[in-house]
XYZ file of C-alpha atoms in Angstrom:
671
model
C -56.807 -76.404 110.843
C -57.958 -72.860 110.821
C -58.043 -73.064 114.411
C -54.560 -74.193 114.645
C -53.483 -71.505 112.427
C -55.084 -68.904 114.477
C -53.394 -70.383 117.637
C -50.106 -70.009 115.825
C -50.664 -66.652 114.804
C -51.814 -65.621 118.180
C -48.525 -67.349 119.749
C -46.612 -65.556 117.164
C -48.097 -62.458 117.953
C -47.752 -62.983 121.714
C -43.968 -63.855 121.375
C -43.384 -60.707 119.339
C -44.789 -58.683 122.060
C -42.765 -60.407 124.568
C -39.883 -59.994 122.615
C -40.506 -56.096 122.192
C -41.061 -56.028 125.979
C -37.818 -57.818 126.690
C -35.963 -55.508 124.030
C -37.408 -52.421 125.908
C -36.574 -53.993 129.529
C -33.236 -54.468 128.380
C -32.800 -50.942 126.860
C -34.296 -49.612 130.478
C -31.903 -52.007 132.414
C -28.986 -50.661 130.187
C -30.172 -47.120 131.193
C -30.705 -47.730 134.851
C -27.109 -48.850 135.144
C -25.518 -45.268 135.944
C -28.514 -44.694 138.122
C -27.789 -47.519 140.172
C -24.136 -46.438 140.716
C -25.558 -43.042 141.876
C -27.861 -44.663 144.273
C -25.005 -46.796 145.684
C -22.927 -43.716 146.114
C -25.718 -41.845 148.062
C -26.420 -45.025 150.315
C -24.315 -44.019 153.167
C -25.582 -40.368 153.104
C -29.048 -41.747 152.869
C -28.203 -44.099 155.704
C -27.105 -41.549 157.811
C -30.118 -39.459 157.048
C -32.538 -42.153 157.987
C -30.499 -43.350 161.144
C -32.493 -40.974 163.465
C -35.543 -42.867 162.001
C -34.044 -46.013 163.211
C -33.260 -44.583 166.508
C -35.104 -45.316 169.448
C -38.457 -43.489 169.638
C -37.895 -41.963 173.122
C -34.546 -40.471 172.074
C -36.074 -38.998 168.957
C -38.944 -37.486 170.953
C -36.416 -35.832 173.450
C -34.351 -34.206 170.792
C -36.800 -31.817 169.672
C -36.781 -29.988 173.102
C -33.073 -29.850 173.142
C -33.188 -28.250 169.647
C -35.791 -25.885 170.611
C -33.986 -24.589 173.847
C -30.704 -23.988 171.698
C -32.557 -22.200 168.833
C -33.766 -19.308 170.655
C -30.488 -18.014 172.241
C -28.473 -18.903 168.969
C -31.110 -16.973 166.948
C -30.810 -14.120 169.306
C -27.135 -13.824 169.146
C -27.307 -14.137 165.207
C -29.611 -11.373 165.172
C -27.486 -9.191 167.306
C -24.572 -9.995 164.846
C -26.584 -8.771 162.076
C -27.389 -5.552 164.220
C -23.754 -4.868 164.819
C -22.888 -5.096 161.095
C -25.552 -2.662 160.588
C -23.954 -0.066 162.701
C -20.550 -0.429 160.955
C -21.704 2.432 158.387
C -22.493 5.080 161.184
C -18.921 4.605 162.841
C -17.036 5.906 159.972
C -16.333 9.612 160.788
C -16.621 10.901 164.376
C -15.487 14.426 163.404
C -18.726 15.113 161.198
C -21.318 14.142 164.021
C -19.288 13.574 167.377
C -22.647 13.120 169.526
C -24.248 10.678 167.118
C -20.838 8.844 166.844
C -20.864 8.351 170.527
C -24.558 7.224 170.666
C -23.854 4.531 167.951
C -20.758 3.399 169.811
C -22.712 3.142 172.861
C -25.055 0.877 171.042
C -22.367 -1.296 169.751
C -20.921 -1.496 173.339
C -24.470 -2.775 174.484
C -24.782 -5.102 171.837
C -21.253 -6.573 172.406
C -22.163 -6.834 176.153
C -25.366 -8.826 175.107
C -23.098 -11.175 173.061
C -20.858 -11.542 176.051
C -23.808 -12.505 178.266
C -25.668 -14.821 175.781
C -23.199 -16.246 173.455
C -22.009 -18.472 176.273
C -25.436 -19.546 176.768
C -25.937 -20.320 173.154
C -22.617 -22.273 172.990
C -23.570 -24.345 176.004
C -27.026 -25.238 174.509
C -25.579 -26.173 171.125
C -22.963 -28.316 173.317
C -25.553 -30.104 174.949
C -27.381 -30.785 171.729
C -24.283 -32.284 170.086
C -23.626 -34.321 173.342
C -27.171 -35.726 173.295
C -26.913 -36.725 169.547
C -23.715 -38.477 170.149
C -24.647 -40.315 173.095
C -27.940 -41.574 171.690
C -26.632 -42.074 167.943
C -29.165 -39.762 166.579
C -27.101 -38.145 164.299
C -24.254 -39.022 162.068
C -20.702 -39.181 163.524
C -19.288 -36.872 160.851
C -21.905 -34.267 161.643
C -21.514 -34.570 165.327
C -17.674 -34.155 164.698
C -18.085 -31.126 162.620
C -20.317 -29.564 165.168
C -17.759 -30.195 168.024
C -14.912 -28.610 166.048
C -17.248 -25.553 165.481
C -18.036 -25.208 169.060
C -14.384 -25.485 170.245
C -13.507 -22.611 167.807
C -16.399 -20.492 169.062
C -15.374 -21.208 172.738
C -11.763 -20.095 172.068
C -13.012 -16.820 170.206
C -15.495 -16.102 173.143
C -13.082 -16.570 175.802
C -9.568 -16.061 174.650
C -7.574 -12.806 173.728
C -9.785 -12.503 170.818
C -13.005 -12.110 172.837
C -13.186 -8.302 171.594
C -13.156 -9.563 168.080
C -16.761 -11.120 168.223
C -17.817 -7.897 166.215
C -15.220 -8.714 163.522
C -12.921 -5.822 165.158
C -15.683 -3.133 164.724
C -15.409 -1.873 168.231
C -11.511 -1.655 168.136
C -11.453 0.250 164.819
C -14.178 2.864 166.392
C -12.116 3.342 169.372
C -8.968 4.120 167.110
C -11.062 6.537 165.359
C -12.157 8.404 168.433
C -8.721 8.397 169.805
C -7.657 9.994 166.581
C -10.450 12.512 166.920
C -9.331 13.298 170.425
C -6.013 13.973 169.292
C -7.284 16.133 166.512
C -9.291 18.345 168.707
C -6.203 18.943 170.952
C -3.900 19.516 168.164
C -6.098 22.034 166.266
C -7.205 23.981 169.521
C -3.768 23.837 171.138
C -1.677 26.850 169.673
C 1.380 28.349 171.253
C 1.160 32.091 171.136
C 4.088 34.383 170.241
C 5.638 35.651 173.346
C 8.245 38.108 174.137
C 11.139 37.469 176.570
C 10.145 38.535 180.123
C 13.705 38.899 181.022
C 14.075 41.962 178.821
C 13.359 45.191 180.529
C 10.533 47.394 179.273
C 8.710 44.472 178.226
C 5.551 42.831 179.168
C 5.669 39.153 179.510
C 3.157 37.543 177.079
C 0.485 35.016 177.557
C 0.437 31.595 177.973
C -1.267 29.252 175.476
C -4.913 30.168 175.539
C -7.341 27.713 177.422
C -9.383 25.339 175.258
C -12.907 26.640 174.282
C -15.708 25.216 176.490
C -17.229 23.368 173.461
C -13.865 21.672 172.906
C -13.391 20.791 176.675
C -16.901 19.070 176.565
C -16.211 17.134 173.289
C -13.051 15.931 175.131
C -14.741 14.929 178.243
C -17.403 12.871 176.089
C -14.771 11.087 174.254
C -12.950 10.401 177.574
C -15.830 8.778 178.978
C -16.267 6.221 176.081
C -12.726 5.600 176.179
C -12.635 4.901 179.756
C -15.668 2.604 179.509
C -13.298 0.595 177.187
C -10.305 0.638 179.555
C -8.370 2.889 177.104
C -7.555 5.798 179.650
C -4.012 5.371 179.624
C -3.900 5.750 176.036
C -5.968 9.032 176.062
C -3.790 10.381 179.040
C -0.753 9.656 176.792
C -2.158 11.508 174.074
C -3.085 14.458 176.119
C 0.383 14.562 177.666
C 2.291 14.436 174.383
C 0.231 17.287 172.779
C 0.042 19.627 175.991
C 3.677 19.184 176.804
C 4.868 19.687 173.376
C 2.826 23.053 173.377
C 4.435 24.323 176.548
C 7.953 23.464 175.323
C 7.205 25.302 172.100
C 5.822 28.245 174.106
C 9.193 28.344 176.073
C 11.303 28.321 173.070
C 10.988 31.965 172.569
C 12.588 32.676 175.721
C 15.860 31.054 174.728
C 16.453 28.482 177.426
C 19.741 27.143 175.837
C 21.420 27.922 179.150
C 19.446 25.431 181.066
C 21.452 22.864 179.203
C 24.898 23.984 180.339
C 26.853 21.557 182.377
C 28.900 22.173 185.567
C 32.122 21.692 183.350
C 31.258 24.000 180.601
C 31.956 26.982 183.038
C 34.665 28.030 185.508
C 32.587 30.048 188.243
C 29.274 31.572 188.939
C 30.501 34.934 187.145
C 30.540 33.149 183.970
C 26.874 32.412 183.956
C 25.710 35.277 186.070
C 23.348 36.663 183.603
C 21.760 33.319 182.906
C 21.106 33.078 186.697
C 18.994 36.327 186.599
C 17.147 35.093 183.544
C 16.477 31.720 185.065
C 14.456 33.375 188.291
C 12.395 35.172 185.738
C 11.868 32.509 183.254
C 10.996 29.995 186.144
C 8.293 32.620 187.450
C 6.796 33.070 183.974
C 6.740 29.193 183.451
C 5.024 28.324 186.555
C 2.614 31.435 186.833
C 1.605 31.418 183.250
C 2.303 27.939 181.481
C 2.116 25.465 184.112
C -0.691 27.374 185.896
C -2.557 27.238 182.643
C -2.008 23.485 182.181
C -2.849 22.826 185.791
C -6.426 24.415 185.547
C -6.834 22.612 181.881
C -6.096 19.386 183.236
C -8.919 19.852 186.017
C -11.257 21.142 183.515
C -10.738 18.043 181.136
C -10.338 15.238 183.528
C -12.232 16.674 186.672
C -14.871 13.850 186.523
C -12.288 11.146 186.514
C -10.980 11.945 189.793
C -7.957 14.039 191.457
C -5.365 11.183 191.329
C -5.798 11.020 187.336
C -5.615 14.627 186.534
C -2.875 15.414 188.962
C -0.873 12.540 187.349
C -1.663 13.859 183.812
C -0.425 17.236 184.964
C 2.790 16.140 186.748
C 3.619 14.254 183.359
C 3.196 17.524 181.673
C 5.332 19.582 183.852
C 8.046 16.907 183.687
C 8.204 16.787 180.078
C 7.599 20.402 179.393
C 10.640 21.456 181.131
C 10.244 22.127 184.886
C 12.917 19.623 185.840
C 15.460 21.316 183.738
C 14.860 24.271 185.658
C 15.534 22.867 188.842
C 18.526 20.929 187.822
C 20.083 24.117 186.535
C 19.579 25.449 190.010
C 21.165 22.524 191.373
C 24.148 22.861 189.113
C 24.734 26.529 190.198
C 24.921 25.300 193.736
C 27.628 22.581 192.557
C 29.873 25.236 191.145
C 32.855 26.621 192.781
C 32.535 28.472 195.770
C 33.160 32.354 195.710
C 31.431 35.379 197.229
C 29.521 36.268 194.262
C 28.032 32.697 194.532
C 26.426 33.715 197.748
C 24.529 36.541 196.167
C 23.469 34.260 193.253
C 22.369 31.547 195.528
C 20.409 34.142 197.282
C 18.666 35.106 194.035
C 17.873 31.520 193.430
C 16.418 31.269 196.908
C 14.378 34.405 196.322
C 12.844 33.057 193.389
C 11.892 29.728 194.908
C 10.528 31.451 197.928
C 8.577 33.857 195.801
C 6.937 30.711 194.008
C 6.478 28.654 197.245
C 3.034 28.804 197.362
C 2.482 28.148 193.674
C 4.855 25.153 193.959
C 2.921 23.853 196.721
C -0.368 23.989 195.094
C 0.821 22.825 191.585
C 3.315 20.322 192.502
C 1.936 19.091 195.959
C 0.437 15.866 195.131
C 1.798 12.474 195.305
C 2.067 12.361 191.595
C 4.662 15.385 191.451
C 6.994 13.251 193.781
C 10.000 13.887 191.558
C 9.600 17.535 191.228
C 9.275 17.770 194.842
C 12.270 15.955 195.656
C 14.441 17.856 193.226
C 12.845 21.278 194.492
C 13.749 20.208 198.283
C 17.247 18.974 197.158
C 17.670 22.318 195.576
C 16.529 24.557 198.346
C 18.622 22.600 200.820
C 21.668 22.826 198.716
C 21.165 26.486 198.362
C 20.612 27.328 201.896
C 23.591 25.237 203.013
C 25.874 26.542 200.360
C 24.824 30.158 201.017
C 25.228 29.853 204.684
C 28.649 28.290 204.511
C 29.974 31.001 202.173
C 28.622 33.748 204.506
C 30.119 32.341 207.592
C 33.663 31.923 205.857
C 33.692 35.432 204.808
C 35.308 36.676 207.734
C 38.164 33.805 207.443
C 38.627 34.884 203.912
C 39.163 38.556 204.840
C 41.728 37.498 207.466
C 43.451 35.130 204.981
C 44.246 38.216 202.542
C 46.554 39.483 205.060
C 49.267 37.293 203.984
C 49.166 38.606 200.615
C 51.379 41.974 199.680
C 49.917 45.178 199.301
C 49.503 46.971 196.023
C 52.829 48.308 194.895
C 51.267 51.374 193.715
C 49.566 52.341 197.078
C 46.003 52.083 195.598
C 43.019 50.479 197.262
C 43.178 46.799 197.340
C 40.288 44.947 195.281
C 39.384 43.398 198.773
C 38.664 46.683 200.189
C 36.516 47.815 197.194
C 34.820 44.482 196.941
C 34.090 43.887 200.643
C 32.626 47.428 201.202
C 30.250 46.942 198.207
C 29.431 43.395 198.996
C 28.475 43.935 202.601
C 26.293 46.931 201.745
C 24.602 44.603 199.301
C 23.979 41.967 201.798
C 22.513 44.734 204.005
C 20.364 46.191 201.321
C 16.904 45.837 200.586
C 17.438 43.071 197.928
C 19.264 40.654 200.118
C 19.077 41.309 203.883
C 15.791 39.774 204.345
C 16.666 36.822 202.169
C 19.885 36.266 203.968
C 18.266 36.334 207.250
C 15.621 33.893 206.272
C 18.393 31.612 204.894
C 20.494 31.667 207.991
C 17.242 31.219 210.228
C 16.518 28.094 208.322
C 20.181 26.883 208.520
C 20.233 27.475 212.216
C 17.051 25.617 212.829
C 18.524 22.580 211.123
C 21.157 22.670 213.604
C 18.723 22.970 216.381
C 19.909 26.602 217.271
C 18.220 30.035 217.357
C 19.177 32.724 215.195
C 19.188 36.193 216.071
C 19.367 39.016 213.505
C 22.273 40.731 215.631
C 24.266 37.823 214.488
C 24.364 38.952 210.952
C 24.990 42.393 211.834
C 27.924 41.433 214.129
C 29.304 39.087 211.578
C 29.552 42.028 208.924
C 30.915 44.358 211.569
C 33.421 41.945 212.507
C 34.248 41.698 208.825
C 34.941 45.460 208.521
C 37.115 45.284 211.834
C 39.165 42.594 210.070
C 39.565 44.935 207.145
C 40.979 47.628 209.536
C 43.465 45.014 210.813
C 44.278 44.202 207.162
C 45.069 47.848 206.489
C 47.493 48.183 209.288
C 49.221 44.868 208.482
C 49.705 45.674 204.779
C 50.797 49.391 205.509
C 53.750 47.820 207.572
C 54.746 45.643 204.544
C 56.054 48.771 202.708
C 59.659 49.492 202.894
C 59.091 53.005 201.880
C 57.129 54.746 204.599
C 55.720 57.554 202.425
C 54.165 54.996 200.318
C 52.449 53.621 203.169
C 51.032 56.978 203.854
C 49.685 57.060 200.398
C 48.229 53.647 200.966
C 46.434 54.468 204.226
C 45.441 57.875 202.575
C 43.740 55.927 199.771
C 42.143 53.305 201.871
C 40.739 55.328 204.884
C 39.329 57.879 202.237
C 37.828 55.108 200.283
C 36.046 53.506 203.586
C 34.689 56.973 204.616
C 33.517 58.125 201.040
C 32.069 54.659 200.151
C 30.590 53.765 203.797
C 29.053 57.271 204.462
C 25.339 57.089 204.122
C 25.178 53.494 203.630
C 23.398 50.644 205.531
C 26.879 49.523 206.464
C 27.883 52.726 207.502
C 25.057 53.440 209.588
C 25.728 50.125 211.506
C 29.479 51.322 212.039
C 28.398 54.591 213.483
C 29.466 58.179 212.824
C 32.379 58.121 215.179
C 33.859 55.299 213.460
C 33.314 56.752 209.977
C 34.764 60.042 211.383
C 37.788 58.208 212.447
C 38.399 57.144 208.897
C 38.151 60.672 207.594
C 40.450 62.012 210.429
C 43.167 59.162 209.518
C 42.958 60.180 205.906
C 43.688 63.781 207.046
C 46.575 62.569 209.278
C 48.373 60.507 206.812
C 47.870 63.309 204.098
C 49.566 65.862 206.360
C 52.477 63.165 206.981
C 52.801 62.335 203.219
C 53.204 65.976 202.490
C 55.456 66.793 205.354
C 57.802 63.863 204.548
C 57.925 64.187 200.814
C 57.178 67.123 198.996
C 57.058 69.380 202.052
C 60.924 68.889 202.316
C 61.486 70.613 198.788
C 60.928 74.059 199.343
C 63.792 74.311 202.007
C 66.105 73.354 199.176
C 65.442 77.009 197.560
C 66.722 78.705 200.693
C 67.713 82.421 200.380
C 70.186 82.284 202.974
C 73.365 84.357 201.761
C 71.502 85.730 198.732
C 69.846 88.789 200.283
C 72.740 91.123 200.373
C 74.971 89.429 197.977
C 77.577 89.713 200.578
C 79.954 87.624 198.443
C 79.255 89.286 195.263
C 77.286 88.671 192.333
C 79.312 85.439 191.198
C 79.043 83.870 194.480
C 75.266 84.605 194.550
C 75.115 82.786 191.145
C 76.894 80.028 192.338
C 74.469 79.424 195.181
C 71.312 79.830 193.008
C 72.958 77.312 190.853
C 73.703 74.697 193.456
C 70.324 75.238 195.325
C 68.365 74.960 191.820
C 70.332 71.796 190.849
C 69.499 70.175 194.425
C 66.039 71.261 193.963
C 65.714 69.714 190.501
C 67.341 66.422 191.367
C 65.124 65.993 194.421
C 62.000 66.980 192.560
C 62.663 64.609 189.741
C 63.578 61.837 192.066
C 60.329 62.395 194.088
C 58.427 62.524 190.875
C 59.963 59.433 189.419
C 59.227 57.474 192.665
C 55.590 58.726 192.902
C 54.762 58.452 189.447
C 53.636 55.071 189.647
C 51.708 55.498 192.747
C 47.781 55.683 192.355
C 45.029 57.616 194.134
C 41.802 56.192 192.724
C 39.462 58.715 193.875
C 39.580 61.809 191.878
C 38.637 64.112 194.831
C 41.572 62.838 196.807
C 43.850 63.089 194.054
C 42.961 66.508 192.984
C 43.255 67.789 196.474
C 46.552 65.972 197.280
C 47.989 67.365 193.915
C 46.734 70.912 195.098
C 48.383 70.664 198.474
C 51.689 69.656 196.745
C 51.368 72.329 194.394
C 50.598 75.132 197.213
C 53.488 73.670 199.005
C 55.997 74.060 196.068
C 55.172 76.233 193.257
C 54.555 79.501 195.037
C 57.807 79.142 196.802
C 59.389 78.263 193.187
C 57.779 80.997 191.455
C 58.975 83.710 194.022
C 62.318 82.035 193.984
C 62.698 82.232 190.205
C 61.361 85.761 190.156
C 64.184 86.901 192.391
C 66.944 84.959 191.442
C 66.306 83.138 188.140
C 67.898 86.117 186.224
C 71.354 85.117 187.557
C 71.198 81.616 185.986
C 68.841 82.361 182.952
C 71.791 82.936 180.686
C 72.507 79.313 180.991
C 70.394 78.464 177.930
C 70.958 74.805 178.139
C 68.240 74.422 180.971
C 70.733 72.992 183.209
C 69.522 74.756 186.210
C 66.384 76.409 184.983
C 64.519 73.041 184.184
C 60.895 74.022 185.143
C 58.791 77.031 184.918
C 56.185 77.468 187.784
C 53.457 76.485 185.096
C 55.196 73.473 184.007
C 55.923 72.447 187.390
C 52.228 72.770 188.374
C 51.552 70.702 185.063
C 53.847 67.961 186.304
C 52.532 67.674 189.797
C 48.977 67.560 188.355
C 49.890 64.608 186.449
C 50.757 62.376 189.535
C 48.789 59.414 191.097
C 46.462 58.827 187.934
C 45.501 55.115 187.487
C 47.313 53.265 184.745
C 45.257 50.951 182.370
C 46.349 47.326 183.418
C 44.683 43.884 182.913
C 42.802 42.573 185.745
C 43.729 39.338 187.120
C 42.296 37.037 189.823
C 43.577 35.798 193.008
C 42.901 32.320 194.326
C 43.286 31.824 197.948
C 42.257 28.418 199.486
C 40.793 28.075 202.808
C 42.713 25.768 205.348
C 39.630 23.172 204.485
C 40.417 23.592 200.929
C 36.928 24.735 200.174
C 37.193 28.305 198.898
C 38.366 29.026 195.256
C 38.746 32.229 193.368
C 37.615 34.172 196.164
C 38.654 37.832 195.655
C 40.270 39.573 192.933
C 44.367 40.065 193.360
C 44.547 43.396 195.267
C 47.844 43.772 193.632
C 46.166 44.811 190.449
C 45.186 48.428 189.940
C 41.544 49.000 190.299
C 39.534 51.051 187.818
C 39.358 55.009 188.973
C 36.636 55.279 191.448
C 35.137 58.768 191.690
């Protein structure tokens, strides 16, 4: 019995223990539920992770070699990337340490070059791994798909437009800073200095911009070298041209070159811009010999290591942008203006300026880069030579055409005579003869003709012969023959006085000049004889000597003769008071001749017979005293101030206009 109880107690104890275990197990199972859910969720990943374990043994064995081959270049690339980013702080300011900056930049370029050479290899090896894993099902599909997308992006970055961004854009930023430093060095060391106007007399033309210091040039060259290595030469040249051309323009502003902007429509003839043409030659010479010469040398200094074509192209752009084209275009505009004799002198001035700078132009602008400047210069010279030659060879025709015009109504010297004598002497002077000869030689050579200096001399002598013919023609146009004598006196004396001792007078010869003087004396004598010389005869003493007819008869004769003298004198004076003798010597001598012919006779007559009529207090017969008569005669032939017009004559071809001032207008007094 006791044994049964013991068994029962033992069973009860066992059941209780099992119950407790079951209860504990239930609790454990209840707690394990969420963990099972987590395990279920992780199963796909675990499956993917253990898939290589389930792959074939030979596939698993081969994948290790592929991975090792790819890891080496990939690791090297990653190390270079790390090194590149380590250089970033050293590429912040080229101004403080340009050599150090350039050294770091060069290391960056080398690092990027390494990336360019090795990144492709790393990409290819990684692609091989992905392909192997995919083909042999060694890795999960999602993993291989993600790797393929990453490799595709990496390939596009490496081979596309963003290839230079493998460094995250660090090189581009560093080069931009280097370009900024290039500009800063130029701007801070390119300073236009104050200049005086070389066209002003007595002032020394000031200097061109000072050349850059040697240290600055060396820095610029170092920067250029790095920019060239990164295909940024064009931008570098653009900066240089912008800064230096702006500096030249600023330097030229002190010379007041506004006249270069004048258009053909803004002036009527060359005379209106004559002063500008004189300035033009001096300003062009200054610009070429100082400013452009300095830029030429500086371009060579800065860009000499690159090559002739590069720095010549750079200089050509500076010259064009700084204003050389405006100088040439102004000259061309002068050649396109209306033709007149004054224009010939101005064209010769332009040719002289260009010829003086010929060697400088050939040296500075002779390269192929300066083709536009060469073409404009060539066109300008051609227009100058053709225009000057055409005007010169038409001068004789223009003088002959003046014959159809009426002579001056006051008997003075026509403007043509004054102009042509002075003009021909200018053409023969030291300033123009050699230039004109050179122009005509070139013009004839273009026509395959030979020029001889005698052609120039003969043409000028023919012009003076035409002037003589003009004088004869004009003198015959006067209805009053006495006025024609005054006209011929005036002109022959003018030619004699203004040609004697001149180049043109020397060509004409002493005998021909002497003829002009003799003609003046000849016509002076005729003038006096046919005009004032007739008045003394009116004061005849016939019938008065013995008073044979009585005192009353004598008085009547004196009255009659004085009245006739006064009327003739007044009529003569009234007619001749509007006549002009420009030359003071000729005028004084002529007046004295008239006075000597009349006043002594009048004085003597009045002394002897004046008392017979002096009681006539109204001055009816005694109108003049000897002194007042002399004063009146001395007032003759003085020029009257008038407005000067211009006469336009047209060549039959219609080419000439505004040729010579109208000879009908009285000229200023010539002394």
